[in-house]
Short mmCIF file of N, CA, C and O in Angstrom, two decimals:
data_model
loop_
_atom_site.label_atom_id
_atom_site.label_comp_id
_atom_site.label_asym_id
_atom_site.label_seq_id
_atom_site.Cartn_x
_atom_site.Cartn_y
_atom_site.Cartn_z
N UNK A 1 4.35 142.79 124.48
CA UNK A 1 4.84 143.03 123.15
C UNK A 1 3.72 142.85 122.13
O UNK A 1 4.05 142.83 120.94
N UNK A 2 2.78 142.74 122.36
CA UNK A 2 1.25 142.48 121.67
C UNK A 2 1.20 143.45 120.97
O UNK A 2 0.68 143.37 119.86
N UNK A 3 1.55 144.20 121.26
CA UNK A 3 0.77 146.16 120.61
C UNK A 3 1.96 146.18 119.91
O UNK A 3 1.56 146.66 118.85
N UNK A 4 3.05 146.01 119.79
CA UNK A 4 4.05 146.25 118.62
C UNK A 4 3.86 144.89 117.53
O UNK A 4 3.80 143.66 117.60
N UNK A 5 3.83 146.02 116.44
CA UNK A 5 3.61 144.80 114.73
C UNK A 5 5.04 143.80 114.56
O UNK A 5 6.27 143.91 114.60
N UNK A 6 4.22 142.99 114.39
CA UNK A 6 5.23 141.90 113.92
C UNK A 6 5.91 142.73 112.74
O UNK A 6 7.09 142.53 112.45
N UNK A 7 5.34 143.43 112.25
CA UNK A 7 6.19 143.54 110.32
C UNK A 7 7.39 144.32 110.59
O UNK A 7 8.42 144.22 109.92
N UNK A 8 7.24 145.26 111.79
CA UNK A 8 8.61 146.36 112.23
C UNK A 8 9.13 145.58 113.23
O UNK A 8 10.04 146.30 113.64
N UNK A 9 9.14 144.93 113.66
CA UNK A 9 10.33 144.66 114.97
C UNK A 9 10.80 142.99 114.33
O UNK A 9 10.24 142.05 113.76
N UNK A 10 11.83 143.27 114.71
CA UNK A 10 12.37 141.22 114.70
C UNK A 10 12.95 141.47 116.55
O UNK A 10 13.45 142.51 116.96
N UNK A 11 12.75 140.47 117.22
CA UNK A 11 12.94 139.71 118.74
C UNK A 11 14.34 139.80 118.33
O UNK A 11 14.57 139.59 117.14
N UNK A 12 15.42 140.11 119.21
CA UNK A 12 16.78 139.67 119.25
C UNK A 12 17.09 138.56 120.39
O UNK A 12 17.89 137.63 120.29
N UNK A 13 16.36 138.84 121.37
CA UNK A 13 16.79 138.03 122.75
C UNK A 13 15.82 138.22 123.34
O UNK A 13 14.84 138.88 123.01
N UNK A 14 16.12 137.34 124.75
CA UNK A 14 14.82 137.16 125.09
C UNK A 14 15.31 136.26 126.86
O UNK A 14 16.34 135.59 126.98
N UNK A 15 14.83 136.38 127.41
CA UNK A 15 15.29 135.95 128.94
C UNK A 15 14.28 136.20 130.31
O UNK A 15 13.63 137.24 130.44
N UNK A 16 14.27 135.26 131.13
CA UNK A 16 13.20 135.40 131.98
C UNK A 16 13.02 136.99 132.56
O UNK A 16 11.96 137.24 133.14
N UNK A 17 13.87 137.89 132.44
CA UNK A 17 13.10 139.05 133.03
C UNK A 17 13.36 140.31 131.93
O UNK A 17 13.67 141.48 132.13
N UNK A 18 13.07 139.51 130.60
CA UNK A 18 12.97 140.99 130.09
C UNK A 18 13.36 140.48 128.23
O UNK A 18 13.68 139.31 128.02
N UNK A 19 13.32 141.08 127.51
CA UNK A 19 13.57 140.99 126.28
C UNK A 19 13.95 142.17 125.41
O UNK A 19 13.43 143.29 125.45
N UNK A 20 14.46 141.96 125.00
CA UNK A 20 14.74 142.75 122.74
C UNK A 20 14.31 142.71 121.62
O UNK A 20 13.69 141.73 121.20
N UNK A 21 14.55 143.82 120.88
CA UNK A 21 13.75 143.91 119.86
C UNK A 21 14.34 144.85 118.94
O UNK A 21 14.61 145.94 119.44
N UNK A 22 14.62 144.67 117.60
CA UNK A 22 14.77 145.49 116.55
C UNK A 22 13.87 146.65 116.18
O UNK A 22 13.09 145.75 115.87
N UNK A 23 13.25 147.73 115.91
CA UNK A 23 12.66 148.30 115.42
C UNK A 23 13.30 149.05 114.07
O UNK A 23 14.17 149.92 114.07
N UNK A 24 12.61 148.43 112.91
CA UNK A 24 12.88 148.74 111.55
C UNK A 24 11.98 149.71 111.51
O UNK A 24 11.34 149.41 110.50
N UNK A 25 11.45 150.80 111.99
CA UNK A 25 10.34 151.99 111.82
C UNK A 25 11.79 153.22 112.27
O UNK A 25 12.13 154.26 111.71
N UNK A 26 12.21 152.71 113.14
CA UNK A 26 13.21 153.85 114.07
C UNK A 26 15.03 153.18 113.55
O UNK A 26 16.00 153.90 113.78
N UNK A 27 15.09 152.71 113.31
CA UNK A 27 15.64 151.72 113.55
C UNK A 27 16.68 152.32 114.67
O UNK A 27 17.50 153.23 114.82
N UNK A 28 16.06 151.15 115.40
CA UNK A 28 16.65 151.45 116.97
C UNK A 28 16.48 149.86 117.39
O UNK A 28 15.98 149.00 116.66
N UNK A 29 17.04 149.63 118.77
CA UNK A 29 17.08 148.64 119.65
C UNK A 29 16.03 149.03 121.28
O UNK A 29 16.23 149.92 122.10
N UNK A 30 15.34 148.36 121.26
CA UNK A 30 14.60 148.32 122.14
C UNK A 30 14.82 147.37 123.53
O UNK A 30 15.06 146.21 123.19
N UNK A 31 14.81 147.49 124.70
CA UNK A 31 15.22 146.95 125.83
C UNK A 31 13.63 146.84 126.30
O UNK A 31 12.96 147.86 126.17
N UNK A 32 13.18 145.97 126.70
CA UNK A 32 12.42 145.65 127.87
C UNK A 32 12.65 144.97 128.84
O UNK A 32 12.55 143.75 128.89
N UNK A 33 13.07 145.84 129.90
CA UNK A 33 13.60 145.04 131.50
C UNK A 33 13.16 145.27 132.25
O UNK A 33 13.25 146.46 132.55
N UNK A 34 12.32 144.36 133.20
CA UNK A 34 11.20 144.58 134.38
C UNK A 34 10.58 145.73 134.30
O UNK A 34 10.82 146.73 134.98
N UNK A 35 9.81 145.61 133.49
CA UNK A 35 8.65 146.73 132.68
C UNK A 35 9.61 147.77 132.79
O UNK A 35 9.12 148.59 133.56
N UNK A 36 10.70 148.14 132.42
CA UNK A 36 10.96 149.73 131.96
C UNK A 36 11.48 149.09 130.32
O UNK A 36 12.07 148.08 129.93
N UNK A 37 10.89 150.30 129.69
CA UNK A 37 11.28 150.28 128.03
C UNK A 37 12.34 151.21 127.79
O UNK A 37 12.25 152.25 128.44
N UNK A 38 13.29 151.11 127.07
CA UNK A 38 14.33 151.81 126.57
C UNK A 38 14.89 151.46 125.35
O UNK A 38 15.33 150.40 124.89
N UNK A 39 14.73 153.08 124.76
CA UNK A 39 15.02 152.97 122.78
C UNK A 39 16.57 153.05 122.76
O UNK A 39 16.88 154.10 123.34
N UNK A 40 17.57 152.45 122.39
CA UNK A 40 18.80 152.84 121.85
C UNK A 40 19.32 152.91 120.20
O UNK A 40 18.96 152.00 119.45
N UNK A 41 19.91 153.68 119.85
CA UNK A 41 20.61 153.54 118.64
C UNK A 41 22.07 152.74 118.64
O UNK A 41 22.82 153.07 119.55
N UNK A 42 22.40 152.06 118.01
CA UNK A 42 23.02 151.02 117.96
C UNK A 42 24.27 151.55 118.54
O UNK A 42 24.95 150.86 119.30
N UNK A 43 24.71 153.21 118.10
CA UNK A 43 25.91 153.26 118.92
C UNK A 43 25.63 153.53 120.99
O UNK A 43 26.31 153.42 122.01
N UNK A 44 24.72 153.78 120.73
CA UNK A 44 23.97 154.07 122.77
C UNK A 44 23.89 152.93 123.24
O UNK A 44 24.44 152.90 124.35
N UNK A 45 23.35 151.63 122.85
CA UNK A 45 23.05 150.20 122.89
C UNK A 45 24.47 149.48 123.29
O UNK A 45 24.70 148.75 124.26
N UNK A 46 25.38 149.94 122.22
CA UNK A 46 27.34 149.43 122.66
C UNK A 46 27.64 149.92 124.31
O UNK A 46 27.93 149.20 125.26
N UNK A 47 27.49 151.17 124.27
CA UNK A 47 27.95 152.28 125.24
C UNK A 47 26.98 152.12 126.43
O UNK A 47 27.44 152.48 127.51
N UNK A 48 25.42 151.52 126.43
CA UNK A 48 25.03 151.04 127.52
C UNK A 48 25.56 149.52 127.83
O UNK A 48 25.76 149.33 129.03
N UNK A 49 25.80 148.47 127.02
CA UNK A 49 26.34 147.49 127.51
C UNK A 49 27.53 146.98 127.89
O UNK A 49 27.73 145.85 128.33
N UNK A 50 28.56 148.13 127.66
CA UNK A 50 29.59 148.17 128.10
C UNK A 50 29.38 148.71 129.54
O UNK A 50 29.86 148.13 130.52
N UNK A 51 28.83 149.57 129.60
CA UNK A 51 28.90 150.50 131.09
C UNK A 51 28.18 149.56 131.87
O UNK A 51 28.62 149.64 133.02
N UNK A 52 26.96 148.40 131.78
CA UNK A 52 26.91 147.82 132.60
C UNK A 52 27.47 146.67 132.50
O UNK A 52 26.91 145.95 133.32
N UNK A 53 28.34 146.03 131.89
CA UNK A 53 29.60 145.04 132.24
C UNK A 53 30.87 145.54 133.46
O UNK A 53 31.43 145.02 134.42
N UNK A 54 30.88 146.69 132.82
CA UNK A 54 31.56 147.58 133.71
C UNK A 54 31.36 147.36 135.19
O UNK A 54 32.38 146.74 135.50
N UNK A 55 30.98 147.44 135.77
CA UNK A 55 30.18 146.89 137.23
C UNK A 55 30.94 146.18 137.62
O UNK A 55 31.03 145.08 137.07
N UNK A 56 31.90 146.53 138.82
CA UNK A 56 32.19 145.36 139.68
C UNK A 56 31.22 144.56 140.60
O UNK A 56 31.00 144.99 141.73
N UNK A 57 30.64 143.43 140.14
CA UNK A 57 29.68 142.62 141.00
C UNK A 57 30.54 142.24 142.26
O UNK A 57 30.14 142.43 143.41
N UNK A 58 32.01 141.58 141.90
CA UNK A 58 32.58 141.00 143.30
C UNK A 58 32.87 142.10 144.14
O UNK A 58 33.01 141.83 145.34
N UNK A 59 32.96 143.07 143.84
CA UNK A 59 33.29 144.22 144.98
C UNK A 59 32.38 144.61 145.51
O UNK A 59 32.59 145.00 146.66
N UNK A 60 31.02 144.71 145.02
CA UNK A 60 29.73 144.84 145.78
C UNK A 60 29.60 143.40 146.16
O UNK A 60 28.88 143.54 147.15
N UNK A 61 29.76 142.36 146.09
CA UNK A 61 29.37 141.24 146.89
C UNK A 61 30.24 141.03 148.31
O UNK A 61 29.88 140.46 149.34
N UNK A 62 31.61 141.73 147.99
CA UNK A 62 32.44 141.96 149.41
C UNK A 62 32.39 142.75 150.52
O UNK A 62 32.74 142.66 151.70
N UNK A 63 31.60 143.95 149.48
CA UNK A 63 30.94 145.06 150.60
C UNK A 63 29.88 145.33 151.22
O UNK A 63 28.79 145.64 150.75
N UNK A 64 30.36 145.14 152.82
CA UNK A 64 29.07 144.71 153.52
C UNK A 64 28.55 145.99 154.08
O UNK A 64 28.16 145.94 155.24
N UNK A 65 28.46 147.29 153.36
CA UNK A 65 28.20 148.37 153.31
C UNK A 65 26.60 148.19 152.74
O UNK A 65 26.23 147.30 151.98
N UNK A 66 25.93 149.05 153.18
CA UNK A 66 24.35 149.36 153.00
C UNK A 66 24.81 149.55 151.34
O UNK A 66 24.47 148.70 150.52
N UNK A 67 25.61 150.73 150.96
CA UNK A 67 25.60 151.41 150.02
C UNK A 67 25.88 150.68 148.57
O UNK A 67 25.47 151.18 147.53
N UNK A 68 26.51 149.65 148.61
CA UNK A 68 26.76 148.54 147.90
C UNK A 68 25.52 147.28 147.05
O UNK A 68 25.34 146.65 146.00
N UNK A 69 24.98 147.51 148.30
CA UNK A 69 23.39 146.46 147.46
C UNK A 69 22.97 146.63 146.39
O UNK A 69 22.59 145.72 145.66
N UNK A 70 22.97 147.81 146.11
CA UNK A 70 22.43 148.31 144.89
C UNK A 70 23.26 149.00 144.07
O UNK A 70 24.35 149.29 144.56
N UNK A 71 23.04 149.35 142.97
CA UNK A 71 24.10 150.80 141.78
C UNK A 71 23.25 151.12 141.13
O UNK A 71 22.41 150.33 140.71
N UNK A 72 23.25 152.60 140.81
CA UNK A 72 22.48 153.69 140.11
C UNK A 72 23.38 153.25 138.59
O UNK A 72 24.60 153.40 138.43
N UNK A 73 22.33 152.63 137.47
CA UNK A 73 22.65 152.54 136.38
C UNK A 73 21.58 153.60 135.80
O UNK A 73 20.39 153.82 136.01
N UNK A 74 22.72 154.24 134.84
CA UNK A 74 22.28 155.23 133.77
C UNK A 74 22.65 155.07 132.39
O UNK A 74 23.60 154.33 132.14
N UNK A 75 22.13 155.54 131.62
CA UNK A 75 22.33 156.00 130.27
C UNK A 75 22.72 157.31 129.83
O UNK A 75 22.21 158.22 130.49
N UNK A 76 23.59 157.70 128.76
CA UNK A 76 23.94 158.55 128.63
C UNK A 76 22.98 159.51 128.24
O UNK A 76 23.44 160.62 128.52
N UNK A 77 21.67 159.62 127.64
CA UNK A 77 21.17 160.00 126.88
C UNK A 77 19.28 160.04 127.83
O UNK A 77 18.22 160.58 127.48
N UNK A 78 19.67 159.10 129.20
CA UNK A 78 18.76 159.44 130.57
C UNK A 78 17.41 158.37 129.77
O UNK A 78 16.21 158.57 130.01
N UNK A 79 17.86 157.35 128.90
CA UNK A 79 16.63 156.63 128.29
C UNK A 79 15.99 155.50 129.72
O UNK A 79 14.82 155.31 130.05
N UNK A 80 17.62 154.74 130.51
CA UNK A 80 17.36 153.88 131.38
C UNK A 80 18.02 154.71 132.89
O UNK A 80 19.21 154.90 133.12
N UNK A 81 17.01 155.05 133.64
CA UNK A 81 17.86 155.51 135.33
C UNK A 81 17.09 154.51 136.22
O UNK A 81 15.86 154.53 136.28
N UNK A 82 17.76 153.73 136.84
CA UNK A 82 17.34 152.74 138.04
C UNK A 82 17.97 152.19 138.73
O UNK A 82 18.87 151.47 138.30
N UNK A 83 17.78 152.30 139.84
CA UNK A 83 18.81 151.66 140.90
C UNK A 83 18.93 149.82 140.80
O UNK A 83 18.21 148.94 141.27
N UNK A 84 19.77 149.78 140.25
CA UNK A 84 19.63 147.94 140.37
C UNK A 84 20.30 147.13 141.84
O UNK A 84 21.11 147.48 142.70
N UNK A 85 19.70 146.22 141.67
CA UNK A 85 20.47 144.95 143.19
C UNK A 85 21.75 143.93 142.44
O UNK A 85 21.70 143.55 141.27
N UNK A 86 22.32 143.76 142.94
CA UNK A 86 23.28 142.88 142.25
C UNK A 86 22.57 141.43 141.47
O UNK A 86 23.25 140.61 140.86
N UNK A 87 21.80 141.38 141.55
CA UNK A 87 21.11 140.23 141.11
C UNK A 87 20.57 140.51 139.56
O UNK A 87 20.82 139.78 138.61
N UNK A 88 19.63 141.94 139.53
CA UNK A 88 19.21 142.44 138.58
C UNK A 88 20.11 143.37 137.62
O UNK A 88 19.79 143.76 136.50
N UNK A 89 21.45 143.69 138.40
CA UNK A 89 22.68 144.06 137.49
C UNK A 89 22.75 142.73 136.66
O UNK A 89 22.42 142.80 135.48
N UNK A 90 23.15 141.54 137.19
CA UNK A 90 23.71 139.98 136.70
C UNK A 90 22.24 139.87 135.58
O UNK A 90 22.57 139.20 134.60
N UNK A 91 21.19 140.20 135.50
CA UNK A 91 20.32 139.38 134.93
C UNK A 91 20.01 140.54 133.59
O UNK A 91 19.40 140.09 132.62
N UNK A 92 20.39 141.86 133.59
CA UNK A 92 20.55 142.93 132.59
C UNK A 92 21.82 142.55 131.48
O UNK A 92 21.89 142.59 130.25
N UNK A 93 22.78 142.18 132.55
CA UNK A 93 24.05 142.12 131.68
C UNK A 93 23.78 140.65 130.63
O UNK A 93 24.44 140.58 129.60
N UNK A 94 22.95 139.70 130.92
CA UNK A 94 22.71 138.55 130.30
C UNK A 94 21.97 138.95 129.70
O UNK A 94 21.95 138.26 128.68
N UNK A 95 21.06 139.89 129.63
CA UNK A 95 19.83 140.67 128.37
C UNK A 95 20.87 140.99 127.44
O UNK A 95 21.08 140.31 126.44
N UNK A 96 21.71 142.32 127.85
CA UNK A 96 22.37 142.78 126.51
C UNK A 96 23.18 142.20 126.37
O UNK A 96 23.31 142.05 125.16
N UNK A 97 24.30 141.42 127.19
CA UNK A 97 25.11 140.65 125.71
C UNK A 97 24.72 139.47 125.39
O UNK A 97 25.63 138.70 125.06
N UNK A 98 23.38 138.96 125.38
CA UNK A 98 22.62 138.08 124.51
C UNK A 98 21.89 138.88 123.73
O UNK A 98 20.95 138.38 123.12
N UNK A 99 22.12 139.95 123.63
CA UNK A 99 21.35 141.01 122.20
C UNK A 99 22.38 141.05 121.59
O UNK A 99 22.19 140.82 120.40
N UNK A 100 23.90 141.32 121.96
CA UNK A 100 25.05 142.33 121.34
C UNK A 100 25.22 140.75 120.60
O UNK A 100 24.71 140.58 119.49
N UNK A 101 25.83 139.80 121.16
CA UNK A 101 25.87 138.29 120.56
C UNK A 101 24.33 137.72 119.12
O UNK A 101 24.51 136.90 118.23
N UNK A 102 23.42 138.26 119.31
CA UNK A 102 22.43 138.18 118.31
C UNK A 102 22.72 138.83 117.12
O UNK A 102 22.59 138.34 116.00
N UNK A 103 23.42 140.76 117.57
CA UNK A 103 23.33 141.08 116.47
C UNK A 103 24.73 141.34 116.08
O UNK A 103 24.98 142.36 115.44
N UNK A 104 25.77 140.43 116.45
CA UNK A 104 27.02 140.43 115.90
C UNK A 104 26.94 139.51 115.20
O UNK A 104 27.29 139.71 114.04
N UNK A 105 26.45 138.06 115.60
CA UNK A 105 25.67 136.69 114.37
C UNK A 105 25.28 137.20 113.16
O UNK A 105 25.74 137.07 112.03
N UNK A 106 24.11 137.98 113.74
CA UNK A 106 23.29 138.27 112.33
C UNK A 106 24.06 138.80 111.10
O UNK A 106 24.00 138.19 110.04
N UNK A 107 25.08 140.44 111.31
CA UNK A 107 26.32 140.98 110.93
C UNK A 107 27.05 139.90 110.17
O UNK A 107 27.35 140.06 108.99
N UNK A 108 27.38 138.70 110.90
CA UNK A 108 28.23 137.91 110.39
C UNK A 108 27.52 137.21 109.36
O UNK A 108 28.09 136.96 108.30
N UNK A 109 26.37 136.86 109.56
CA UNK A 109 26.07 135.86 108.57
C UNK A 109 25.59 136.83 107.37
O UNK A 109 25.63 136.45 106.20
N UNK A 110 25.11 138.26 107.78
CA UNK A 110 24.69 138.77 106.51
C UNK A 110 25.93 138.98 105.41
O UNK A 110 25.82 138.83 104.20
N UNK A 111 27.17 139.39 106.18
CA UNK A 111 28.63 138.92 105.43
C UNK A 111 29.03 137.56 104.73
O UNK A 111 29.92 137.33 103.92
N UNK A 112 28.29 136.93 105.17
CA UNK A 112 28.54 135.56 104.63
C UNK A 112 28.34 135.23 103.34
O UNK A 112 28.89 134.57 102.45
N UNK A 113 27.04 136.11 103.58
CA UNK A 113 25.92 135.85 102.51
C UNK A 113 26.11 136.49 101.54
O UNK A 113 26.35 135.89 100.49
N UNK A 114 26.07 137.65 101.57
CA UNK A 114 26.87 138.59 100.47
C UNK A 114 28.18 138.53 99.83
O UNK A 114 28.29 139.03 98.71
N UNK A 115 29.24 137.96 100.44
CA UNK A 115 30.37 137.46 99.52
C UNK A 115 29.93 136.76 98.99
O UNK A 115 29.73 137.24 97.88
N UNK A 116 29.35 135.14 99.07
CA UNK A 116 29.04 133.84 98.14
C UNK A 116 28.20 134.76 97.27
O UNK A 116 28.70 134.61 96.15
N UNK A 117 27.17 135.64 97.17
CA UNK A 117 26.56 136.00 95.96
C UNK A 117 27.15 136.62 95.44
O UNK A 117 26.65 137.00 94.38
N UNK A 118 28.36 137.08 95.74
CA UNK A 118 29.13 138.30 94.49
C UNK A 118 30.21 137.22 93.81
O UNK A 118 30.96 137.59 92.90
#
């Protein structure tokens, strides 16, 4: 994250295999997860973290099928395609909704803030 300016991005989250980021240039949401980068717009960002909540983990942990180890996660818009392991499904889904939880806070408190000044 060296090469991106502090002055355009604010960090949303942050977790041993990967992190977030605001970009006020695009304004977009940025994913970095085990070196793949992916830009979302805040409504793609909802609609990817829903679809990977979506994921039955216990049904792939019951199925002792080859085909099960892994799931082809996509994006609508083809920003993120990668086959994940159930492990790295579990450790994505703790990326984005520790982003979606950052920037529903932030939302809230900027509401906060703006009633007491009016």
């Amino acid at each position: 994250m060296a090469l991106v300016s502090d002055l355009t991005t604010k960090v949303l989250f942050e977790t041993e295999k990967g992190y977030s980021y605001q970009c006020d240039l695009t304004n977009s949401i940025i994913i970095n997860f085990v070196d793949t980068v992916s830009s979302y717009k805040i409504h793609d960002f909802l609609i990817f973290q829903r679809k990977v909540n979506s994921v039955d983990i216990l049904n792939m942990l019951y199925d002792l099928s080859d085909q099960s180890d892994a799931q082809l996660i996509e994006t609508t818009k083809r920003n993120f395609s990668r086959n994940l392991t159930i492990c790295e499904i579990v450790q994505l889904r703790d990326l984005l909704n520790g982003t979606k939880f950052t920037l529903t806070l932030h939302s809230m408190l900027c509401n906060i803030v703006n009633v007491e000044l009016i």
